[in-house]
CSV table of C-alpha atoms and ligand atoms in Angstrom, one decimal:
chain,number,residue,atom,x,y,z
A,80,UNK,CA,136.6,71.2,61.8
A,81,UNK,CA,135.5,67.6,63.0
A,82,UNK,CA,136.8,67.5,66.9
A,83,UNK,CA,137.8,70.2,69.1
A,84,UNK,CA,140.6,69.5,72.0
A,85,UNK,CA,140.8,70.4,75.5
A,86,UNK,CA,142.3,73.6,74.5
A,87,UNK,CA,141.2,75.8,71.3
A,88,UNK,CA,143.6,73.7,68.6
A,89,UNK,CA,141.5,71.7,65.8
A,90,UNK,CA,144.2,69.1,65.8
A,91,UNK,CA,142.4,66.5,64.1
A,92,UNK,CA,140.6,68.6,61.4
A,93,UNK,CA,139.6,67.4,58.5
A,94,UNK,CA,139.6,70.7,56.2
A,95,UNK,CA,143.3,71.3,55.6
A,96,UNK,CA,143.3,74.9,55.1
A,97,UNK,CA,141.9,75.2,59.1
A,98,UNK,CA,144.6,72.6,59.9
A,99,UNK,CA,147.3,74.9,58.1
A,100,UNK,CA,146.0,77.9,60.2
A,101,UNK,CA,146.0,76.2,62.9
A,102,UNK,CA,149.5,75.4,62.6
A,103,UNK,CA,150.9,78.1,61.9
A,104,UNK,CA,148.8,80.0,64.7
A,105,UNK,CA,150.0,77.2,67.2
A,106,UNK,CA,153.7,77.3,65.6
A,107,UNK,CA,153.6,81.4,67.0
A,108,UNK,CA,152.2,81.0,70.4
A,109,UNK,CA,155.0,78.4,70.6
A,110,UNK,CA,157.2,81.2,70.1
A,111,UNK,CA,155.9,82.7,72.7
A,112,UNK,CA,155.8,80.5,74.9
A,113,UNK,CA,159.6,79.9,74.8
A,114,UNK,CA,159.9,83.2,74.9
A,115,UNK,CA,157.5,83.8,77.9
A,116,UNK,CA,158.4,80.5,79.7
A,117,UNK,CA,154.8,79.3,79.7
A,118,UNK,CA,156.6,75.5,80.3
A,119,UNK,CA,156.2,73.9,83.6
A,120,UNK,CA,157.7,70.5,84.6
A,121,UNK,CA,156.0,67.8,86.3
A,122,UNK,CA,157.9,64.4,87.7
A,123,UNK,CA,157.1,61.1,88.3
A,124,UNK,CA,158.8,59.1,90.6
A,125,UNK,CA,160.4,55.5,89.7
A,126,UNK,CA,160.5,53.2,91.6
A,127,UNK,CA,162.8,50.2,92.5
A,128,UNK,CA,161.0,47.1,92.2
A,129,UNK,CA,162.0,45.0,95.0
A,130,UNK,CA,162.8,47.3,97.6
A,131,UNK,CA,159.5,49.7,96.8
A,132,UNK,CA,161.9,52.6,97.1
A,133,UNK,CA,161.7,56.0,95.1
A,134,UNK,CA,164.9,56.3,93.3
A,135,UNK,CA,164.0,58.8,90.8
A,136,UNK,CA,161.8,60.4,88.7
A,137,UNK,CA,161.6,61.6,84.9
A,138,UNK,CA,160.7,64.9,84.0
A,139,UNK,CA,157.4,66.0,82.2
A,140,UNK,CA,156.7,69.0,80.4
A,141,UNK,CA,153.6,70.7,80.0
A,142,UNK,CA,152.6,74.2,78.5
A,143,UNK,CA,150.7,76.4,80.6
A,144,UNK,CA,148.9,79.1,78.4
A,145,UNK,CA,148.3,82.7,80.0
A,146,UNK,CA,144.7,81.0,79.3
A,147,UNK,CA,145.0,78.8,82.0
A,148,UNK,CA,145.0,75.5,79.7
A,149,UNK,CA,147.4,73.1,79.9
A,150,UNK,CA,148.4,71.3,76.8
A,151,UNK,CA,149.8,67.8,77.0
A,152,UNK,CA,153.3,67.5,75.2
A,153,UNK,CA,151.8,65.0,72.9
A,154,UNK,CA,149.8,67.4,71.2
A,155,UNK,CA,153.2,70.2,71.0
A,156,UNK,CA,156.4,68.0,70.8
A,157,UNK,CA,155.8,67.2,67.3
A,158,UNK,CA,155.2,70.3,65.8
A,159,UNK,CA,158.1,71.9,68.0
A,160,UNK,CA,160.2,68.9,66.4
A,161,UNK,CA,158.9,70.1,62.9
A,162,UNK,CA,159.8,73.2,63.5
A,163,UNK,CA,163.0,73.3,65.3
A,164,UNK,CA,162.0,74.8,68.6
A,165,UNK,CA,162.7,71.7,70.5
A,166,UNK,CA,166.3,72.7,70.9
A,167,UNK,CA,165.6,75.6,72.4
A,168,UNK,CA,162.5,73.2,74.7
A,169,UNK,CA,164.7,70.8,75.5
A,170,UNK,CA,167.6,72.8,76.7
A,171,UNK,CA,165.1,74.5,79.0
A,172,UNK,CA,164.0,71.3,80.2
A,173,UNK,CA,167.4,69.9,80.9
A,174,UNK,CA,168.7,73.1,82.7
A,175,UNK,CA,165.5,73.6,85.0
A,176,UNK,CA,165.0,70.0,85.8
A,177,UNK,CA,168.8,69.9,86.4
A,178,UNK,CA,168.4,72.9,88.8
A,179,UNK,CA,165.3,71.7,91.0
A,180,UNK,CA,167.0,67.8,91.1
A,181,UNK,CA,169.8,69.6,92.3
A,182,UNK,CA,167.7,71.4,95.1
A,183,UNK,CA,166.6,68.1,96.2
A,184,UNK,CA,169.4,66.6,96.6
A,185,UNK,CA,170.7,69.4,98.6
A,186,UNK,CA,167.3,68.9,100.9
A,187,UNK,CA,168.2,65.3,102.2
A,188,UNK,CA,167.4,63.2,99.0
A,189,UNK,CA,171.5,62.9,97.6
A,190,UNK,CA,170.9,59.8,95.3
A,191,UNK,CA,168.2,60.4,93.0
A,192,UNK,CA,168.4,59.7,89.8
A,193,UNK,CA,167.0,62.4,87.2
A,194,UNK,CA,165.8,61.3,83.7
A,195,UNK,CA,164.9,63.6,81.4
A,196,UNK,CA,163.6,63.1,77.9
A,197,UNK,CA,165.5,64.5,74.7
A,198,UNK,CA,164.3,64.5,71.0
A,199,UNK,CA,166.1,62.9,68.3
A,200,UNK,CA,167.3,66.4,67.0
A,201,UNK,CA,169.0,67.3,70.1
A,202,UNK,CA,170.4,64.3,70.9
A,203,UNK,CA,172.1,64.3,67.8
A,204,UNK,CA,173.2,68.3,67.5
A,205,UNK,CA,176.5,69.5,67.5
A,206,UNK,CA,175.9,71.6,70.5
A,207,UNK,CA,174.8,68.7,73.2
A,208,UNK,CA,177.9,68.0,74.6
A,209,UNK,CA,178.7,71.7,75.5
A,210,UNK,CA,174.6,72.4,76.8
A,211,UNK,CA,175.1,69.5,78.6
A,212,UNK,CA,178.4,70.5,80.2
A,213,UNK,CA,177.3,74.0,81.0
A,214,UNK,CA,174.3,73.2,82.5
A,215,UNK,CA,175.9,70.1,84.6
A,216,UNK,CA,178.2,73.1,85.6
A,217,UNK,CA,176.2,75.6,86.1
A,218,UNK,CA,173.4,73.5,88.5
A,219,UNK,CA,176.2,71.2,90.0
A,220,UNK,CA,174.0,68.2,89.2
A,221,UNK,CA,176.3,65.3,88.8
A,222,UNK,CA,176.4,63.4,85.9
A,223,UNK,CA,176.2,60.2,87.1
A,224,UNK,CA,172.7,60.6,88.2
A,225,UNK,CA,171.5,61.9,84.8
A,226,UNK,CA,169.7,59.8,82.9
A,227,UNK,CA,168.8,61.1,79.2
A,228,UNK,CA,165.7,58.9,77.3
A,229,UNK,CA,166.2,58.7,73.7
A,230,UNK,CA,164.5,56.8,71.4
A,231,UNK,CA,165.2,53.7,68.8
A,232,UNK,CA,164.2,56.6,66.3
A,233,UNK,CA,167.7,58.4,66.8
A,234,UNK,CA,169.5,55.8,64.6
A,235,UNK,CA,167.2,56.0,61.9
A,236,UNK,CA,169.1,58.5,60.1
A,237,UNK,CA,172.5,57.7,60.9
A,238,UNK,CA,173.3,54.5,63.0
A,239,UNK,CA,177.1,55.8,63.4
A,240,UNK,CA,176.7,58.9,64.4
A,241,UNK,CA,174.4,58.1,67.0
A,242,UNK,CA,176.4,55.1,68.2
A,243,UNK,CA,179.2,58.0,68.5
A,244,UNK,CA,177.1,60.3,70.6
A,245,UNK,CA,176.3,57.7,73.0
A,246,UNK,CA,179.8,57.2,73.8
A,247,UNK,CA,180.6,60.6,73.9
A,248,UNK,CA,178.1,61.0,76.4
A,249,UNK,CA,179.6,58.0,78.2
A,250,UNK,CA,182.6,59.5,79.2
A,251,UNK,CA,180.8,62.7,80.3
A,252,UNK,CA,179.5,60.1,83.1
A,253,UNK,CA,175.9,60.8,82.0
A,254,UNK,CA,173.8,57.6,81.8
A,255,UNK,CA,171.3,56.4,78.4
A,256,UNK,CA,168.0,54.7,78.6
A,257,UNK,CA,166.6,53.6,75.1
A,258,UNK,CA,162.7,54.6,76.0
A,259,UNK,CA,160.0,53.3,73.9
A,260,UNK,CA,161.5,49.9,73.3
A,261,UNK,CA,159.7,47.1,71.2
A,262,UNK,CA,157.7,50.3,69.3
A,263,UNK,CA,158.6,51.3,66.1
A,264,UNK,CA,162.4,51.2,64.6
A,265,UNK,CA,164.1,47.8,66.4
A,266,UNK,CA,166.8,46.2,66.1
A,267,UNK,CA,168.7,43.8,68.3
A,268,UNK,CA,171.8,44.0,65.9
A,269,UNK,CA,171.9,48.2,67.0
A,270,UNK,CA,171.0,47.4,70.6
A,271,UNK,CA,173.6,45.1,70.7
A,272,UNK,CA,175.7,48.2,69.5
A,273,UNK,CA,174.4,50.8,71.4
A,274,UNK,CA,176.2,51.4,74.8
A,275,UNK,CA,173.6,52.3,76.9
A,276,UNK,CA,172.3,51.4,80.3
A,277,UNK,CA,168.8,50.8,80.5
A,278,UNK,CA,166.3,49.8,78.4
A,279,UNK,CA,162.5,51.3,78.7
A,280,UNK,CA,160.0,48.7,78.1
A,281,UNK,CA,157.3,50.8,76.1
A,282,UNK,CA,153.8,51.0,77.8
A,283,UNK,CA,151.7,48.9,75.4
A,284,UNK,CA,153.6,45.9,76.4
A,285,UNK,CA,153.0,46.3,80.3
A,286,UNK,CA,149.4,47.0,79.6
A,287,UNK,CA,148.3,44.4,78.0
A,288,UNK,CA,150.8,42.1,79.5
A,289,UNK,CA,148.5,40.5,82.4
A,290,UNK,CA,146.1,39.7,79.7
A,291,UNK,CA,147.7,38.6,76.6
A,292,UNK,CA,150.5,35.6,76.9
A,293,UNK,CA,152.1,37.0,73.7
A,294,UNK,CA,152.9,40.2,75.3
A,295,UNK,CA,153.7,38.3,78.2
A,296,UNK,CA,156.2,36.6,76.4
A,297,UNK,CA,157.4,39.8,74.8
A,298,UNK,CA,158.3,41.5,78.0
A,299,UNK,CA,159.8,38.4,79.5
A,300,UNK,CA,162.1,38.3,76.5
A,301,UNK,CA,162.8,42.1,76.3
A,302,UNK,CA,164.2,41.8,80.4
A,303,UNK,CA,166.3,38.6,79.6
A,304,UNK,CA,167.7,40.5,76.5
A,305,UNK,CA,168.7,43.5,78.7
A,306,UNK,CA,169.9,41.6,81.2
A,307,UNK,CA,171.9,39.5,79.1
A,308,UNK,CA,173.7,42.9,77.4
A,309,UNK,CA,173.8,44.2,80.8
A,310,UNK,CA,171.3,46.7,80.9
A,311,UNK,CA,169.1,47.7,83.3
A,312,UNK,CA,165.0,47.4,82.6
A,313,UNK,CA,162.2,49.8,84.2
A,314,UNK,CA,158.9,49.3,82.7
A,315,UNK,CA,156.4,52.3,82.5
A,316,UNK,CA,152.7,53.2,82.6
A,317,UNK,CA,151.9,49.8,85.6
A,318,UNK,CA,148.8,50.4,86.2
A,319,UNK,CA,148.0,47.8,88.7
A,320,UNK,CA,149.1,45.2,91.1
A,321,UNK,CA,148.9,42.4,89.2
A,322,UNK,CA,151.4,44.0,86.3
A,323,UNK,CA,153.6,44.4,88.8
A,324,UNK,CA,153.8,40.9,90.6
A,325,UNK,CA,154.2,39.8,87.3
A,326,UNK,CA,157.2,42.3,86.9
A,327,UNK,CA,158.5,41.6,90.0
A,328,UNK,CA,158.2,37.9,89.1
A,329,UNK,CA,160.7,38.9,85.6
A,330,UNK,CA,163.3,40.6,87.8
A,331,UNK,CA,162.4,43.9,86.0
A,332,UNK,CA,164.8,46.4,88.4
A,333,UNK,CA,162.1,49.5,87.9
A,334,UNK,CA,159.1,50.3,87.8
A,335,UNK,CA,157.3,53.7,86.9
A,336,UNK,CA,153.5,54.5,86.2
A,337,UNK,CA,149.9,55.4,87.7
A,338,UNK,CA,149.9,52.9,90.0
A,339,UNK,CA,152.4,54.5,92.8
A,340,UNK,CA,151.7,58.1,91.0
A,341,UNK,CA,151.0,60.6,88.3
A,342,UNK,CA,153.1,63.2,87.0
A,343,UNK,CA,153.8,65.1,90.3
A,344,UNK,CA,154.0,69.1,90.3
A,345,UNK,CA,157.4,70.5,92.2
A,346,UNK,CA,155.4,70.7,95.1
A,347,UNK,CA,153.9,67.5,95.4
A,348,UNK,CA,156.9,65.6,94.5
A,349,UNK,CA,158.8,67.3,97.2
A,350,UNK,CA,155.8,66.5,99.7
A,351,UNK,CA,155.8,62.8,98.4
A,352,UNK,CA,160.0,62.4,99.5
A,353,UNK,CA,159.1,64.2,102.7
A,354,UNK,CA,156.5,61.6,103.6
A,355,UNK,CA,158.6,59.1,102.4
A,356,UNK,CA,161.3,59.7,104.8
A,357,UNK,CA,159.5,59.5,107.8
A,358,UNK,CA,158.5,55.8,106.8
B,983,LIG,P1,157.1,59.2,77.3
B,983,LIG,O1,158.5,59.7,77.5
B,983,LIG,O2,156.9,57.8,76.9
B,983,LIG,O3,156.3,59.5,78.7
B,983,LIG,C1,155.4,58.6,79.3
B,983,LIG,C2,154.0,59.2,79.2
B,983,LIG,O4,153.1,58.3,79.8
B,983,LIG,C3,153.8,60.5,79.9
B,983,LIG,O5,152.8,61.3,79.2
B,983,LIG,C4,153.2,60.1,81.3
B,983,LIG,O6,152.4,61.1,81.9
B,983,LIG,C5,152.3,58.9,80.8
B,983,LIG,N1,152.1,58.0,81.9
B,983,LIG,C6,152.9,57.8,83.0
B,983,LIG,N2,152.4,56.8,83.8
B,983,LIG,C7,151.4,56.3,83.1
B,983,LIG,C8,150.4,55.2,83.4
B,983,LIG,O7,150.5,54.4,84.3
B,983,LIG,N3,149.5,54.9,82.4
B,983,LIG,C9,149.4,55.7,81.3
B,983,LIG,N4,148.4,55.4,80.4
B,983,LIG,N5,150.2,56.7,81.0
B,983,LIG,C10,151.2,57.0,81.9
B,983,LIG,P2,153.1,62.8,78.8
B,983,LIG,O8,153.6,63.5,80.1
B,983,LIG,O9,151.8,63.3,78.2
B,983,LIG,O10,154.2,62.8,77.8
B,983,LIG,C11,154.0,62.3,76.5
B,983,LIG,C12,155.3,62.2,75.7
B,983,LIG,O11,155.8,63.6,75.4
B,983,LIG,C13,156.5,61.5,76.4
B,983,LIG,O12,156.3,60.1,76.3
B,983,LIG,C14,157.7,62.1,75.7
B,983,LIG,O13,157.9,61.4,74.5
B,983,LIG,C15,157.2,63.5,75.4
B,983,LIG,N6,157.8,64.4,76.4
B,983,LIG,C16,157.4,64.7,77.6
B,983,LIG,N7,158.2,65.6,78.2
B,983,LIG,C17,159.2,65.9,77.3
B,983,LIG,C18,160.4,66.8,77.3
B,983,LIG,O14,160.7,67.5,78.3
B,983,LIG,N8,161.1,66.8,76.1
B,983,LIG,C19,160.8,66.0,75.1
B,983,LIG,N9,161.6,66.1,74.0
B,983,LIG,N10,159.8,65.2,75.0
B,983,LIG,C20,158.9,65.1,76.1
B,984,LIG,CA1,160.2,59.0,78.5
B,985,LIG,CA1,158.0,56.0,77.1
């Protein structure tokens, strides 16, 4: 094995029979980990541009092993894609970040907007329209203030069917931002088609934005599209001021990344709003 993670995974070996062990030996303590509910989720706010004002936040999953270690979902999402498990990951997600956005609402903070991340394969599963009906019922989180982020990738397979999922999840009230945009599969002819709300400038773009005129350009082009179809635009990962004059400057309506704060635990977040009301 070449490199050794954070954690004791050999995700980048080079001898693929280690890689295979390590699979499978990372496939069962995901397993587990559903079963145990070794997941935690972190938020990070977003922010409205103009008005500096925390609006919302998405919601970040990490894996805490009995261990201690805390594995970035980068390095599990794709294997629990591979493998299935991120149905059962993602409902847990959407119910428990369902029930503590409901608790702050309930604690002086009624209009926040909660954006959670789904995978391709549950967006497009038969079951999302009942998960997502039970568990608006169950946690009494409204609709209208859930935002699910999907990417371009879910009309790879089947532009129609995803089109037709959108607009199912339309009339349940719940809101659709298209994250990752201007990476990987694009097409303006489907975003055209898509009925969504909000697009989700991917990070590359904004980082390299106050340096390169090309992705300058990009970016500027990306907001008037949006705008033009109506859509909303937050960009994510701004890092710094300048990125966000410049964003400011392009009528971007949100803005989300290091610079006003990481990933915040439950804790934290709720310390954050509590601060933030006594400005
Ligand atoms: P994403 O949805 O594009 O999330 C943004 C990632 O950028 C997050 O990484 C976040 O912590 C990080 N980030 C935020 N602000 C900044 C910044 O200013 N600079 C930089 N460099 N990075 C920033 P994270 O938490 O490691 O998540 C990675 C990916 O894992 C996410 O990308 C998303 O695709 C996936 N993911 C996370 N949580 C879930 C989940 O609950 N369900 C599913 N299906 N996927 C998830
Ligand atoms: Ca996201
Ligand atoms: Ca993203």
């Amino acid at each position: 094995a070449k490199e050794k993670g954070e954690n004791n995974y050999q995700f980048f070996s080079s001898d693929m029979k280690s890689t295979l062990l390590t699979k499978i030996q990372l496939e069962k303590d995901l397993r587990q980990a559903i079963a145990n509910e070794e997941f935690v989720l972190h938020y990070q706010p977003q922010i409205h541009t103009r008005t500096g004002e925390v609006i919302g936040m998405e919601t970040l999953i990490r894996w805490e092993m009995s261990d201690g270690n805390t594995i970035s979902p980068g390095k599990f999402i794709p294997l629990a894609e591979e493998t299935r498990l991120i149905l059962q990951i993602d409902e847990w997600v959407l119910y428990n970040a369902c029930r503590q956005a409901k608790a702050w609402h309930e604690d002086g903070h009624p209009h926040l907007k909660l954006a959670v991340n789904l995978s391709p394969l549950q967006f497009l599963h038969d079951n999302l329209m009942v998960t997502l009906q039970n568990v608006l019922e169950k946690t009494g989180f409204p609709a209208s203030l859930l935002e699910l982020e999907i990417t371009e990738g879910v009309a790879v397979f089947d532009v129609e069917k995803a089109i037709s999922r959108m607009q199912e999840l339309r009339e349940l009230g719940v809101q659709i931002a298209i994250d990752d945009f201007g990476i990987g599969y694009s097409s303006l002819i489907y975003l055209k088609r898509f009925p969504i709300n909000h697009l989700k400038i991917a990070q590359p773009f904004i980082q390299d934005m106050a340096t390169d005129p090309d992705d300058m350009a990009l970016v500027e082009a990306m907001i008037s599209i949006a705008h033009s179809l109506g859509m909303s635009v937050i960009a994510e990962g701004v890092e710094t001021n300048e990125q966000l004059a410049f964003l400011e400057n392009l009528d971007c309506n949100e803005v989300q990344g290091y610079l006003f704060s990481q990933p915040l635990t439950v804790e934290a977040f709720t310390e954050m709003l509590a601060k933030e009301k006594l400005q």
